[in-house]
Tab-separated table of C-alpha atoms in Angstrom:
chain	number	residue	atom	x	y	z
F	1	MET	CA	-25.449	-18.204	-64.359
F	2	GLY	CA	-22.556	-15.477	-65.258
F	3	LYS	CA	-21.178	-13.207	-63.099
F	4	GLY	CA	-21.614	-10.228	-65.993
F	5	LEU	CA	-22.421	-9.352	-69.234
F	6	GLY	CA	-18.755	-8.794	-69.986
F	7	ASP	CA	-18.319	-6.944	-73.044
F	8	LYS	CA	-21.265	-7.669	-74.919
F	9	LEU	CA	-23.410	-4.731	-76.339
F	10	VAL	CA	-26.652	-4.457	-74.012
F	11	LEU	CA	-30.053	-3.142	-74.792
F	12	ALA	CA	-32.758	-2.854	-72.192
F	13	ILE	CA	-36.171	-2.212	-73.362
F	14	SER	CA	-39.440	-2.222	-72.183
F	15	SER	CA	-42.314	-4.569	-73.012
F	16	ARG	CA	-44.291	-2.032	-74.396
F	17	ALA	CA	-41.462	-1.125	-76.959
F	18	LEU	CA	-40.961	-4.745	-77.920
F	19	PHE	CA	-44.338	-5.713	-78.184
F	20	ASP	CA	-47.929	-3.997	-78.727
F	21	LEU	CA	-49.558	-3.498	-75.592
F	22	ASP	CA	-52.132	-0.455	-76.182
F	23	GLU	CA	-55.132	-2.480	-75.595
F	24	SER	CA	-53.853	-3.557	-72.100
F	25	HIS	CA	-52.330	0.098	-71.583
F	26	ARG	CA	-55.724	1.487	-72.278
F	27	VAL	CA	-57.658	-1.064	-69.472
F	28	TYR	CA	-54.372	0.393	-67.264
F	29	GLU	CA	-55.649	4.202	-68.093
F	30	ALA	CA	-59.474	3.560	-67.795
F	31	GLU	CA	-60.012	1.175	-64.933
F	32	GLY	CA	-56.432	1.246	-63.074
F	33	ILE	CA	-53.497	-1.171	-61.926
F	34	GLU	CA	-55.849	-4.184	-60.310
F	35	ALA	CA	-58.272	-4.264	-63.742
F	36	TYR	CA	-55.020	-4.201	-65.662
F	37	ARG	CA	-53.017	-6.694	-63.567
F	38	GLN	CA	-56.505	-9.281	-63.700
F	39	TYR	CA	-56.498	-8.240	-67.667
F	40	GLN	CA	-52.847	-9.191	-67.963
F	41	ILE	CA	-53.151	-12.611	-66.167
F	42	GLU	CA	-56.644	-13.549	-68.195
F	43	HIS	CA	-55.027	-13.014	-71.353
F	44	GLU	CA	-51.620	-13.988	-70.390
F	45	ASP	CA	-51.438	-17.385	-73.022
F	46	GLU	CA	-52.204	-14.538	-76.059
F	47	VAL	CA	-49.626	-13.719	-78.039
F	48	LEU	CA	-48.754	-10.334	-77.952
F	49	GLU	CA	-48.117	-8.575	-81.816
F	50	PRO	CA	-44.654	-7.150	-82.056
F	51	GLY	CA	-44.017	-3.673	-81.248
F	52	ASP	CA	-42.756	-0.712	-82.637
F	53	ALA	CA	-38.857	-1.627	-81.336
F	54	TYR	CA	-39.686	-5.309	-82.169
F	55	PRO	CA	-37.642	-5.587	-85.620
F	56	LEU	CA	-34.424	-3.501	-84.360
F	57	VAL	CA	-34.252	-6.168	-80.960
F	58	GLU	CA	-34.831	-9.038	-83.434
F	59	LYS	CA	-31.880	-7.886	-85.835
F	60	LEU	CA	-29.731	-7.222	-82.919
F	61	LEU	CA	-29.990	-10.726	-81.560
F	62	GLY	CA	-29.518	-12.379	-85.208
F	63	LEU	CA	-25.849	-10.742	-85.073
F	64	ASN	CA	-25.057	-13.391	-82.039
F	65	GLU	CA	-26.034	-16.235	-84.882
F	66	GLN	CA	-24.024	-14.149	-87.473
F	67	LEU	CA	-21.019	-14.008	-84.782
F	68	GLY	CA	-21.144	-17.672	-83.714
F	69	GLN	CA	-21.036	-16.591	-80.293
F	70	PRO	CA	-23.365	-13.872	-78.034
F	71	ARG	CA	-22.264	-10.837	-78.409
F	72	VAL	CA	-25.472	-8.484	-77.798
F	73	GLU	CA	-27.716	-8.977	-74.858
F	74	VAL	CA	-31.374	-7.631	-74.829
F	75	ILE	CA	-32.736	-7.392	-71.314
F	76	LEU	CA	-36.798	-6.865	-70.726
F	77	VAL	CA	-36.813	-3.785	-68.136
F	78	SER	CA	-40.292	-3.570	-67.141
F	79	ARG	CA	-42.893	-1.559	-65.107
F	80	ASN	CA	-44.979	-4.570	-64.652
F	81	SER	CA	-44.522	-7.017	-61.930
F	82	ALA	CA	-43.402	-10.458	-62.319
F	83	ASP	CA	-47.296	-11.366	-62.365
F	84	THR	CA	-48.275	-8.958	-64.713
F	85	GLY	CA	-45.202	-9.679	-67.216
F	86	LEU	CA	-45.279	-13.268	-67.365
F	87	ARG	CA	-47.429	-12.652	-70.993
F	88	ALA	CA	-44.303	-10.660	-72.584
F	89	PHE	CA	-42.296	-13.620	-71.813
F	90	ASN	CA	-44.665	-16.101	-73.096
F	91	SER	CA	-44.718	-13.909	-75.977
F	92	ILE	CA	-40.724	-13.756	-76.177
F	93	GLN	CA	-40.660	-17.467	-76.146
F	94	HIS	CA	-43.551	-17.747	-78.745
F	95	TYR	CA	-41.195	-15.435	-81.065
F	96	GLY	CA	-37.713	-17.209	-80.158
F	97	LEU	CA	-36.343	-14.505	-79.200
F	98	GLY	CA	-32.841	-14.935	-77.393
F	99	ILE	CA	-33.989	-13.072	-74.231
F	100	SER	CA	-33.397	-14.461	-71.125
F	101	ARG	CA	-33.212	-11.668	-68.593
F	102	ALA	CA	-35.530	-9.525	-67.242
F	103	ALA	CA	-36.622	-7.168	-64.305
F	104	PHE	CA	-39.907	-6.561	-63.145
F	105	VAL	CA	-39.923	-3.200	-61.063
F	106	GLY	CA	-43.895	-3.384	-59.758
F	107	GLY	CA	-44.492	0.361	-61.047
F	108	ARG	CA	-41.439	2.268	-60.365
F	109	SER	CA	-38.333	3.285	-63.173
F	110	PRO	CA	-36.512	0.365	-63.773
F	111	GLU	CA	-33.541	3.414	-64.613
F	112	PRO	CA	-31.594	2.857	-61.175
F	113	TYR	CA	-31.037	-0.929	-62.734
F	114	LEU	CA	-29.511	-0.009	-65.746
F	115	ARG	CA	-25.913	0.662	-64.615
F	116	ALA	CA	-26.279	-2.993	-62.815
F	117	PHE	CA	-26.657	-4.439	-66.195
F	118	GLY	CA	-24.244	-2.386	-67.438
F	119	CYS	CA	-26.526	-1.154	-70.578
F	120	HIS	CA	-25.442	1.045	-73.724
F	121	LEU	CA	-29.075	1.652	-74.855
F	122	PHE	CA	-32.946	1.762	-72.938
F	123	LEU	CA	-35.806	2.075	-75.233
F	124	SER	CA	-38.787	2.780	-73.683
F	125	THR	CA	-42.381	4.361	-74.321
F	126	HIS	CA	-42.075	5.759	-70.993
F	127	ALA	CA	-40.971	9.403	-71.588
F	128	GLU	CA	-40.377	10.059	-67.709
F	129	ASP	CA	-38.028	6.738	-67.499
F	130	VAL	CA	-36.336	7.803	-70.562
F	131	ARG	CA	-35.470	11.436	-68.850
F	132	ARG	CA	-34.204	9.836	-65.945
F	133	ALA	CA	-31.956	7.474	-67.605
F	134	LEU	CA	-30.563	10.361	-69.751
F	135	GLN	CA	-29.934	12.116	-66.984
F	136	SER	CA	-28.060	9.310	-65.362
F	137	GLY	CA	-25.624	9.476	-68.318
F	138	PHE	CA	-27.466	6.681	-70.752
F	139	ALA	CA	-28.334	6.574	-74.250
F	140	SER	CA	-32.045	6.508	-73.747
F	141	ALA	CA	-35.229	7.463	-76.660
F	142	THR	CA	-38.585	7.316	-76.306
F	143	ILE	CA	-39.980	5.361	-79.376
F	144	LEU	CA	-42.660	6.426	-80.934
F	145	SER	CA	-45.779	4.626	-82.741
F	146	GLY	CA	-46.198	4.972	-86.500
F	147	GLY	CA	-43.131	4.093	-88.504
F	148	PRO	CA	-43.123	1.513	-91.171
F	149	ARG	CA	-41.344	-1.204	-90.904
F	150	ARG	CA	-38.580	-1.875	-93.463
F	151	ALA	CA	-38.440	-5.047	-95.953
F	152	ALA	CA	-37.459	-7.734	-94.249
F	153	SER	CA	-33.528	-8.165	-94.281
F	154	ASN	CA	-30.270	-9.103	-92.167
F	155	GLU	CA	-28.724	-5.880	-92.595
F	156	LEU	CA	-29.208	-3.814	-89.323
F	157	ARG	CA	-29.501	0.087	-90.272
F	158	ILE	CA	-29.341	2.627	-87.461
F	159	ALA	CA	-29.418	6.509	-88.254
F	160	PHE	CA	-28.705	9.057	-85.599
F	161	ASP	CA	-28.898	12.949	-85.344
F	162	GLY	CA	-25.886	14.646	-84.226
F	163	ASP	CA	-26.154	17.566	-81.709
F	164	ALA	CA	-27.615	16.535	-78.539
F	165	VAL	CA	-27.588	13.037	-79.951
F	166	LEU	CA	-24.136	11.937	-80.810
F	167	PHE	CA	-22.352	15.049	-79.503
F	168	SER	CA	-23.149	17.619	-76.654
F	169	ASP	CA	-25.742	20.422	-77.130
F	170	HIS	CA	-23.077	23.516	-76.747
F	171	SER	CA	-23.174	24.239	-80.646
F	172	GLU	CA	-26.700	23.763	-80.715
F	173	ARG	CA	-27.056	26.301	-77.997
F	174	ILE	CA	-25.040	28.819	-79.784
F	175	TYR	CA	-27.540	28.145	-82.739
F	176	GLN	CA	-30.714	29.006	-80.904
F	177	THR	CA	-29.189	31.922	-78.740
F	178	GLY	CA	-27.407	33.588	-81.416
F	179	GLY	CA	-28.480	32.334	-85.007
F	180	LEU	CA	-27.097	30.337	-88.023
F	181	GLU	CA	-24.569	32.862	-88.906
F	182	ALA	CA	-23.064	32.614	-85.376
F	183	PHE	CA	-23.595	28.666	-85.088
F	184	GLN	CA	-21.699	28.663	-88.509
F	185	ALA	CA	-18.631	31.175	-87.532
F	186	HIS	CA	-18.200	29.260	-83.985
F	187	GLU	CA	-18.292	25.945	-85.846
F	188	ARG	CA	-15.603	27.001	-88.580
F	189	ASP	CA	-13.376	28.796	-85.804
F	190	SER	CA	-13.603	25.679	-83.360
F	191	ALA	CA	-13.047	23.024	-86.551
F	192	ARG	CA	-10.003	21.809	-85.597
F	193	GLU	CA	-11.203	21.147	-81.426
F	194	PRO	CA	-13.092	17.817	-80.850
F	195	LEU	CA	-16.823	17.755	-80.321
F	196	ASP	CA	-17.977	16.754	-76.845
F	197	GLY	CA	-19.657	13.597	-76.561
F	198	GLY	CA	-23.385	13.447	-76.559
F	199	PRO	CA	-25.628	10.720	-74.775
F	200	PHE	CA	-25.153	8.339	-77.765
F	201	LYS	CA	-21.617	8.295	-78.199
F	202	PRO	CA	-21.455	5.576	-75.761
F	203	PHE	CA	-24.167	3.355	-77.727
F	204	LEU	CA	-22.256	4.132	-81.218
F	205	SER	CA	-18.749	3.172	-79.807
F	206	ALA	CA	-20.038	-0.037	-78.717
F	207	LEU	CA	-21.981	-0.780	-81.851
F	208	ASN	CA	-18.522	0.232	-84.081
F	209	ARG	CA	-16.879	-2.331	-81.944
F	210	LEU	CA	-19.077	-4.865	-82.843
F	211	GLN	CA	-19.029	-3.669	-86.466
F	212	GLN	CA	-14.892	-4.587	-86.278
F	213	GLU	CA	-15.948	-8.207	-85.875
F	214	PHE	CA	-17.227	-8.552	-89.180
F	215	PRO	CA	-15.465	-8.427	-92.726
F	216	PRO	CA	-15.299	-5.214	-93.745
F	217	ASP	CA	-17.085	-6.592	-97.059
F	218	ALA	CA	-19.693	-8.241	-95.201
F	219	CYS	CA	-20.498	-6.180	-92.368
F	220	PRO	CA	-24.685	-6.695	-91.447
F	221	ILE	CA	-24.174	-3.145	-89.552
F	222	ARG	CA	-24.677	0.175	-91.460
F	223	THR	CA	-25.024	3.394	-89.655
F	224	ALA	CA	-25.365	6.977	-90.613
F	225	LEU	CA	-25.244	10.393	-89.201
F	226	VAL	CA	-28.379	12.563	-90.371
F	227	THR	CA	-28.045	16.198	-89.272
F	228	ALA	CA	-29.267	19.553	-90.425
F	229	ARG	CA	-25.457	20.812	-90.324
F	230	SER	CA	-23.784	21.650	-93.529
F	231	ALA	CA	-20.447	23.282	-94.795
F	232	PRO	CA	-18.566	24.595	-93.094
F	233	ALA	CA	-20.173	22.984	-89.776
F	234	HIS	CA	-19.515	19.946	-91.015
F	235	GLU	CA	-15.315	19.763	-90.901
F	236	ARG	CA	-15.644	19.872	-86.667
F	237	VAL	CA	-18.107	16.613	-87.084
F	238	ILE	CA	-15.349	14.655	-89.254
F	239	ARG	CA	-12.583	15.715	-86.859
F	240	THR	CA	-14.290	15.068	-84.054
F	241	LEU	CA	-15.275	11.265	-85.509
F	242	ARG	CA	-11.837	10.533	-86.452
F	243	GLU	CA	-10.491	11.809	-83.361
F	244	TRP	CA	-12.754	9.222	-81.295
F	245	ASP	CA	-11.742	6.426	-83.916
F	246	ILE	CA	-15.367	5.888	-84.879
F	247	ARG	CA	-16.358	5.209	-88.268
F	248	LEU	CA	-20.191	6.043	-89.677
F	249	ASP	CA	-21.015	4.215	-93.022
F	250	GLU	CA	-22.860	7.338	-93.978
F	251	SER	CA	-23.099	11.155	-93.291
F	252	PHE	CA	-25.917	13.371	-94.300
F	253	PHE	CA	-24.988	17.306	-93.801
F	254	LEU	CA	-28.681	18.616	-95.086
F	255	GLY	CA	-28.391	22.316	-94.143
F	256	GLY	CA	-31.790	22.236	-92.775
F	257	LEU	CA	-33.599	20.094	-95.349
F	258	GLU	CA	-35.943	17.479	-94.378
F	259	LYS	CA	-34.456	14.374	-93.171
F	260	ALA	CA	-37.487	12.005	-93.792
F	261	SER	CA	-36.735	10.933	-97.360
F	262	ILE	CA	-33.316	10.427	-96.818
F	263	LEU	CA	-34.128	8.194	-93.842
F	264	GLU	CA	-36.437	6.439	-95.878
F	265	THR	CA	-33.643	5.733	-98.879
F	266	PHE	CA	-31.248	5.075	-96.527
F	267	GLY	CA	-33.780	2.298	-95.046
F	268	ALA	CA	-32.989	3.273	-91.766
F	269	ASP	CA	-34.237	0.205	-88.862
F	270	VAL	CA	-34.319	3.283	-86.268
F	271	PHE	CA	-33.804	6.826	-86.184
F	272	PHE	CA	-32.738	9.145	-82.852
F	273	ASP	CA	-33.103	12.771	-82.618
F	274	ASP	CA	-33.543	15.334	-79.982
F	275	GLN	CA	-35.713	17.514	-81.657
F	276	ALA	CA	-39.589	16.683	-81.307
F	277	GLY	CA	-40.481	17.945	-84.601
F	278	HIS	CA	-37.888	16.123	-86.264
F	279	CYS	CA	-39.048	12.892	-84.893
F	280	GLU	CA	-42.492	13.644	-86.067
F	281	LYS	CA	-42.152	13.566	-89.472
F	282	ALA	CA	-39.335	10.914	-89.051
F	283	ARG	CA	-41.711	8.612	-87.720
F	284	ASP	CA	-44.335	8.652	-90.964
F	285	VAL	CA	-41.050	6.442	-92.519
F	286	VAL	CA	-39.133	4.919	-89.693
F	287	ALA	CA	-39.437	3.675	-86.346
F	288	THR	CA	-38.216	6.658	-84.336
F	289	GLY	CA	-36.498	7.335	-80.856
F	290	HIS	CA	-37.119	10.870	-79.489
F	291	VAL	CA	-34.082	11.600	-77.051
F	292	PRO	CA	-35.284	14.464	-74.529
F	293	HIS	CA	-31.942	15.751	-74.330
F	294	GLY	CA	-30.247	19.119	-74.546
F	295	VAL	CA	-31.725	22.891	-74.933
F	296	SER	CA	-34.564	21.892	-77.103
F	297	ASN	CA	-35.826	19.938	-74.513
F	298	GLU	CA	-35.388	21.966	-71.311
F	299	SER	CA	-38.381	23.976	-72.076
F	300	GLN	CA	-40.668	20.216	-71.374
F	301	LEU	CA	-38.820	19.984	-68.453
């Protein structure tokens, strides 16, 4: 066994984000934990259908084959016990996914173990687990069901919102308290002052390092910023990414226009946004991760 995961990009994912466990979850909600346990044991040889984050996981693991070395690690982290989690592992083996590590925490939040695994990103359908992970400093999102899957492709495309996701929510707070004019004046005056990093900065940085291992004209990873910002608030974003030495392949400054059509055209495999309203619209065209972080989510705490 290895002593650590080194400089790999590490994704931790819950079993319900990876596989469709809606039926067994209904058993849990209606009849309780013991009925759920028995249901999973009785069905553990039945292969689970892929869940909303399955295509993302499949493409991330596919990068290892393209690079000829293990540079991405996916770890199953689950509120299940090992007993009830056996069905998920059987399904992993059925699909040939390169996932060999898991944490089954028996009904508790897996958040304390993310640091031990050195995770860059945590995806789950359990909103409270995601909140705890964000509070502990990990890029985390609640995967929403309903997003259609992209056509089969070896290219991995990930889109990010800006404020409260890649960047801190400081500027968003100014917008929500002072309005658009105050926000634009602040961003214009602060154009040469880099934004503070948000919860997804470390994940984007790790993804960017992985991109650099491929030839520039043959990289299978493509990233995009899809933000409601527009001129003059664009300059600070551009200068911030330059200061961070992070490359985004495409950037869209929409000035309040709907994001869904851009995301559909970009062909994102997943989109991360902090605002629930944006996520609800995006989920119709792309698998979407809600990032419950920052001022837009404080009323929900």
